[in-house]
Amino acid sequence: MLYPAMDKLTSYVPNRYMLVNVVARRARQIAEAAEEAGEPLDEKPVTLAIHEVAEGRLEAGGVDPTAEEEGE
């Protein structure tokens, strides 16, 4: 992955492991919302989630790492 740079991403999310969790959770939300709306995505959900982090729209502050996903 060349863009966005890892140092830019970790400026919003403190470490790589939490970054993976934040991006994965947001990617699932994006995919589910697109499926419910019946809209095709131009890019993969993970790519969209990574770009949200890089733009500063998504941070780890609101993510509880101990919280379980809904439906589990």
GROMACS .gro file of N, CA, C and O in nm:
model
  288
    1MET      N    1   0.086  -0.117   0.000
    1MET     CA    2   0.000   0.000   0.000
    1MET      C    3   0.091   0.123   0.000
    1MET      O    4   0.168   0.145   0.092
    2LEU      N    5   0.082   0.202  -0.103
    2LEU     CA    6   0.165   0.320  -0.114
    2LEU      C    7   0.095   0.445  -0.065
    2LEU      O    8   0.157   0.535  -0.011
    3TYR      N    9  -0.033   0.452  -0.087
    3TYR     CA   10  -0.108   0.570  -0.046
    3TYR      C   11  -0.232   0.525   0.026
    3TYR      O   12  -0.298   0.432  -0.021
    4PRO      N   13  -0.269   0.586   0.129
    4PRO     CA   14  -0.199   0.688   0.207
    4PRO      C   15  -0.086   0.626   0.287
    4PRO      O   16  -0.089   0.507   0.319
    5ALA      N   17   0.010   0.708   0.321
    5ALA     CA   18   0.128   0.661   0.394
    5ALA      C   19   0.088   0.617   0.535
    5ALA      O   20  -0.001   0.673   0.598
    6MET      N   21   0.157   0.516   0.584
    6MET     CA   22   0.126   0.460   0.716
    6MET      C   23   0.144   0.565   0.826
    6MET      O   24   0.066   0.568   0.921
    7ASP      N   25   0.244   0.652   0.814
    7ASP     CA   26   0.264   0.753   0.920
    7ASP      C   27   0.147   0.851   0.925
    7ASP      O   28   0.112   0.900   1.032
    8LYS      N   29   0.084   0.877   0.812
    8LYS     CA   30  -0.034   0.964   0.813
    8LYS      C   31  -0.150   0.894   0.882
    8LYS      O   32  -0.223   0.954   0.960
    9LEU      N   33  -0.168   0.766   0.852
    9LEU     CA   34  -0.278   0.689   0.913
    9LEU      C   35  -0.258   0.676   1.063
    9LEU      O   36  -0.353   0.690   1.141
   10THR      N   37  -0.135   0.650   1.105
   10THR     CA   38  -0.111   0.632   1.249
   10THR      C   39  -0.113   0.765   1.325
   10THR      O   40  -0.108   0.764   1.448
   11SER      N   41  -0.120   0.876   1.254
   11SER     CA   42  -0.137   1.003   1.325
   11SER      C   43  -0.281   1.016   1.376
   11SER      O   44  -0.307   1.090   1.470
   12TYR      N   45  -0.374   0.942   1.318
   12TYR     CA   46  -0.513   0.943   1.362
   12TYR      C   47  -0.548   0.823   1.449
   12TYR      O   48  -0.635   0.831   1.535
   13VAL      N   49  -0.482   0.710   1.423
   13VAL     CA   50  -0.504   0.588   1.501
   13VAL      C   51  -0.369   0.549   1.559
   13VAL      O   52  -0.271   0.538   1.485
   14PRO      N   53  -0.359   0.529   1.690
   14PRO     CA   54  -0.230   0.519   1.757
   14PRO      C   55  -0.138   0.406   1.713
   14PRO      O   56  -0.017   0.421   1.717
   15ASN      N   57  -0.190   0.292   1.673
   15ASN     CA   58  -0.102   0.184   1.630
   15ASN      C   59  -0.165   0.103   1.518
   15ASN      O   60  -0.285   0.113   1.491
   16ARG      N   61  -0.085   0.022   1.454
   16ARG     CA   62  -0.130  -0.053   1.335
   16ARG      C   63  -0.239  -0.153   1.368
   16ARG      O   64  -0.327  -0.176   1.287
   17TYR      N   65  -0.232  -0.214   1.483
   17TYR     CA   66  -0.330  -0.316   1.519
   17TYR      C   67  -0.468  -0.254   1.539
   17TYR      O   68  -0.569  -0.308   1.493
   18MET      N   69  -0.472  -0.141   1.605
   18MET     CA   70  -0.600  -0.072   1.621
   18MET      C   71  -0.649  -0.019   1.487
   18MET      O   72  -0.768  -0.019   1.459
   19LEU      N   73  -0.556   0.024   1.402
   19LEU     CA   74  -0.592   0.071   1.269
   19LEU      C   75  -0.664  -0.038   1.190
   19LEU      O   76  -0.766  -0.012   1.126
   20VAL      N   77  -0.614  -0.160   1.198
   20VAL     CA   78  -0.678  -0.272   1.130
   20VAL      C   79  -0.821  -0.290   1.182
   20VAL      O   80  -0.915  -0.308   1.104
   21ASN      N   81  -0.839  -0.284   1.313
   21ASN     CA   82  -0.973  -0.300   1.371
   21ASN      C   83  -1.067  -0.188   1.330
   21ASN      O   84  -1.182  -0.213   1.295
   22VAL      N   85  -1.018  -0.065   1.333
   22VAL     CA   86  -1.100   0.050   1.298
   22VAL      C   87  -1.142   0.043   1.151
   22VAL      O   88  -1.259   0.060   1.117
   23VAL      N   89  -1.046   0.014   1.064
   23VAL     CA   90  -1.075   0.007   0.921
   23VAL      C   91  -1.168  -0.110   0.890
   23VAL      O   92  -1.263  -0.095   0.812
   24ALA      N   93  -1.145  -0.223   0.950
   24ALA     CA   94  -1.230  -0.340   0.924
   24ALA      C   95  -1.374  -0.315   0.967
   24ALA      O   96  -1.469  -0.347   0.894
   25ARG      N   97  -1.391  -0.256   1.085
   25ARG     CA   98  -1.526  -0.227   1.135
   25ARG      C   99  -1.597  -0.129   1.044
   25ARG      O  100  -1.713  -0.147   1.007
   26ARG      N  101  -1.527  -0.022   1.003
   26ARG     CA  102  -1.587   0.079   0.915
   26ARG      C  103  -1.616   0.021   0.778
   26ARG      O  104  -1.718   0.051   0.717
   27ALA      N  105  -1.528  -0.066   0.728
   27ALA     CA  106  -1.550  -0.128   0.597
   27ALA      C  107  -1.676  -0.215   0.599
   27ALA      O  108  -1.754  -0.214   0.503
   28ARG      N  109  -1.698  -0.286   0.708
   28ARG     CA  110  -1.821  -0.366   0.720
   28ARG      C  111  -1.944  -0.277   0.721
   28ARG      O  112  -2.046  -0.308   0.660
   29GLN      N  113  -1.935  -0.164   0.791
   29GLN     CA  114  -2.047  -0.069   0.794
   29GLN      C  115  -2.077  -0.016   0.653
   29GLN      O  116  -2.192  -0.006   0.613
   30ILE      N  117  -1.972   0.020   0.580
   30ILE     CA  118  -1.989   0.073   0.444
   30ILE      C  119  -2.051  -0.033   0.354
   30ILE      O  120  -2.145  -0.004   0.279
   31ALA      N  121  -2.002  -0.156   0.361
   31ALA     CA  122  -2.053  -0.264   0.277
   31ALA      C  123  -2.200  -0.294   0.309
   31ALA      O  124  -2.282  -0.312   0.218
   32GLU      N  125  -2.234  -0.297   0.437
   32GLU     CA  126  -2.372  -0.325   0.476
   32GLU      C  127  -2.466  -0.214   0.432
   32GLU      O  128  -2.576  -0.240   0.383
   33ALA      N  129  -2.423  -0.089   0.446
   33ALA     CA  130  -2.507   0.024   0.405
   33ALA      C  131  -2.529   0.024   0.254
   33ALA      O  132  -2.639   0.049   0.207
   34ALA      N  133  -2.425  -0.008   0.178
   34ALA     CA  134  -2.438  -0.013   0.033
   34ALA      C  135  -2.530  -0.127  -0.010
   34ALA      O  136  -2.610  -0.112  -0.102
   35GLU      N  137  -2.519  -0.239   0.059
   35GLU     CA  138  -2.604  -0.354   0.026
   35GLU      C  139  -2.751  -0.324   0.058
   35GLU      O  140  -2.840  -0.356  -0.021
   36GLU      N  141  -2.776  -0.263   0.173
   36GLU     CA  142  -2.913  -0.229   0.210
   36GLU      C  143  -2.974  -0.128   0.113
   36GLU      O  144  -3.093  -0.136   0.081
   37ALA      N  145  -2.892  -0.033   0.067
   37ALA     CA  146  -2.941   0.070  -0.024
   37ALA      C  147  -2.946   0.019  -0.169
   37ALA      O  148  -3.005   0.084  -0.255
   38GLY      N  149  -2.883  -0.095  -0.194
   38GLY     CA  150  -2.880  -0.149  -0.328
   38GLY      C  151  -2.792  -0.069  -0.422
   38GLY      O  152  -2.812  -0.072  -0.544
   39GLU      N  153  -2.694   0.000  -0.367
   39GLU     CA  154  -2.604   0.083  -0.447
   39GLU      C  155  -2.470   0.013  -0.465
   39GLU      O  156  -2.412  -0.035  -0.369
   40PRO      N  157  -2.419   0.009  -0.588
   40PRO     CA  158  -2.285  -0.048  -0.608
   40PRO      C  159  -2.178   0.051  -0.561
   40PRO      O  160  -2.198   0.172  -0.568
   41LEU      N  161  -2.068  -0.001  -0.513
   41LEU     CA  162  -1.957   0.083  -0.469
   41LEU      C  163  -1.855   0.095  -0.581
   41LEU      O  164  -1.826  -0.002  -0.651
   42ASP      N  165  -1.799   0.214  -0.599
   42ASP     CA  166  -1.695   0.236  -0.700
   42ASP      C  167  -1.562   0.177  -0.656
   42ASP      O  168  -1.481   0.136  -0.739
   43GLU      N  169  -1.538   0.175  -0.525
   43GLU     CA  170  -1.415   0.120  -0.469
   43GLU      C  171  -1.451   0.018  -0.363
   43GLU      O  172  -1.564   0.013  -0.315
   44LYS      N  173  -1.354  -0.061  -0.323
   44LYS     CA  174  -1.377  -0.161  -0.219
   44LYS      C  175  -1.401  -0.090  -0.086
   44LYS      O  176  -1.346   0.017  -0.060
   45PRO      N  177  -1.482  -0.150   0.002
   45PRO     CA  178  -1.511  -0.088   0.131
   45PRO      C  179  -1.387  -0.060   0.215
   45PRO      O  180  -1.379   0.043   0.282
   46VAL      N  181  -1.287  -0.147   0.209
   46VAL     CA  182  -1.165  -0.125   0.287
   46VAL      C  183  -1.093   0.000   0.237
   46VAL      O  184  -1.044   0.081   0.316
   47THR      N  185  -1.088   0.018   0.106
   47THR     CA  186  -1.024   0.136   0.048
   47THR      C  187  -1.095   0.263   0.093
   47THR      O  188  -1.031   0.361   0.132
   48LEU      N  189  -1.226   0.261   0.092
   48LEU     CA  190  -1.304   0.377   0.135
   48LEU      C  191  -1.278   0.408   0.283
   48LEU      O  192  -1.262   0.524   0.321
   49ALA      N  193  -1.272   0.303   0.365
   49ALA     CA  194  -1.247   0.322   0.508
   49ALA      C  195  -1.107   0.378   0.533
   49ALA      O  196  -1.089   0.466   0.617
   50ILE      N  197  -1.008   0.329   0.460
   50ILE     CA  198  -0.871   0.380   0.476
   50ILE      C  199  -0.865   0.527   0.438
   50ILE      O  200  -0.800   0.607   0.506
   51HIS      N  201  -0.934   0.565   0.331
   51HIS     CA  202  -0.935   0.705   0.291
   51HIS      C  203  -1.004   0.793   0.395
   51HIS      O  204  -0.963   0.907   0.417
   52GLU      N  205  -1.106   0.740   0.461
   52GLU     CA  206  -1.171   0.816   0.569
   52GLU      C  207  -1.074   0.842   0.683
   52GLU      O  208  -1.072   0.951   0.739
   53VAL      N  209  -0.993   0.743   0.717
   53VAL     CA  210  -0.893   0.762   0.822
   53VAL      C  211  -0.791   0.866   0.777
   53VAL      O  212  -0.756   0.957   0.853
   54ALA      N  213  -0.743   0.855   0.654
   54ALA     CA  214  -0.641   0.947   0.603
   54ALA      C  215  -0.690   1.091   0.597
   54ALA      O  216  -0.612   1.184   0.612
   55GLU      N  217  -0.820   1.109   0.577
   55GLU     CA  218  -0.877   1.243   0.571
   55GLU      C  219  -0.913   1.297   0.709
   55GLU      O  220  -0.959   1.409   0.723
   56GLY      N  221  -0.896   1.214   0.812
   56GLY     CA  222  -0.924   1.257   0.948
   56GLY      C  223  -1.071   1.247   0.986
   56GLY      O  224  -1.112   1.296   1.090
   57ARG      N  225  -1.152   1.183   0.903
   57ARG     CA  226  -1.295   1.169   0.933
   57ARG      C  227  -1.323   1.051   1.023
   57ARG      O  228  -1.434   1.039   1.076
   58LEU      N  229  -1.226   0.964   1.042
   58LEU     CA  230  -1.246   0.844   1.121
   58LEU      C  231  -1.126   0.826   1.213
   58LEU      O  232  -1.013   0.819   1.167
   59GLU      N  233  -1.151   0.821   1.343
   59GLU     CA  234  -1.045   0.805   1.440
   59GLU      C  235  -1.077   0.689   1.532
   59GLU      O  236  -1.191   0.643   1.539
   60ALA      N  237  -0.980   0.645   1.607
   60ALA     CA  238  -0.999   0.532   1.698
   60ALA      C  239  -1.067   0.574   1.826
   60ALA      O  240  -1.109   0.490   1.904
   61GLY      N  241  -1.081   0.702   1.852
   61GLY     CA  242  -1.137   0.750   1.978
   61GLY      C  243  -1.275   0.697   2.008
   61GLY      O  244  -1.308   0.670   2.122
   62GLY      N  245  -1.358   0.678   1.905
   62GLY     CA  246  -1.494   0.632   1.926
   62GLY      C  247  -1.510   0.482   1.920
   62GLY      O  248  -1.620   0.431   1.928
   63VAL      N  249  -1.401   0.408   1.907
   63VAL     CA  250  -1.407   0.263   1.894
   63VAL      C  251  -1.368   0.198   2.024
   63VAL      O  252  -1.262   0.225   2.079
   64ASP      N  253  -1.456   0.113   2.074
   64ASP     CA  254  -1.428   0.036   2.195
   64ASP      C  255  -1.371  -0.099   2.152
   64ASP      O  256  -1.443  -0.181   2.096
   65PRO      N  257  -1.241  -0.123   2.171
   65PRO     CA  258  -1.181  -0.247   2.125
   65PRO      C  259  -1.236  -0.372   2.193
   65PRO      O  260  -1.221  -0.482   2.141
   66THR      N  261  -1.303  -0.357   2.306
   66THR     CA  262  -1.359  -0.473   2.375
   66THR      C  263  -1.503  -0.501   2.335
   66THR      O  264  -1.558  -0.605   2.370
   67ALA      N  265  -1.565  -0.408   2.262
   67ALA     CA  266  -1.703  -0.426   2.221
   67ALA      C  267  -1.713  -0.531   2.113
   67ALA      O  268  -1.630  -0.539   2.024
   68GLU      N  269  -1.817  -0.613   2.122
   68GLU     CA  270  -1.839  -0.715   2.020
   68GLU      C  271  -1.925  -0.659   1.909
   68GLU      O  272  -2.002  -0.565   1.929
   69GLU      N  273  -1.911  -0.719   1.793
   69GLU     CA  274  -1.992  -0.680   1.679
   69GLU      C  275  -2.137  -0.720   1.705
   69GLU      O  276  -2.166  -0.817   1.774
   70GLU      N  277  -2.229  -0.645   1.644
   70GLU     CA  278  -2.370  -0.680   1.655
   70GLU      C  279  -2.394  -0.810   1.581
   70GLU      O  280  -2.334  -0.837   1.479
   71GLY      N  281  -2.481  -0.894   1.634
   71GLY     CA  282  -2.517  -1.017   1.568
   71GLY      C  283  -2.423  -1.134   1.601
   71GLY      O  284  -2.437  -1.240   1.548
   72GLU      N  285  -2.325  -1.113   1.686
   72GLU     CA  286  -2.235  -1.223   1.722
   72GLU      C  287  -2.282  -1.290   1.847
   72GLU      O  288  -2.340  -1.240   1.933
   0.00000   0.00000   0.00000
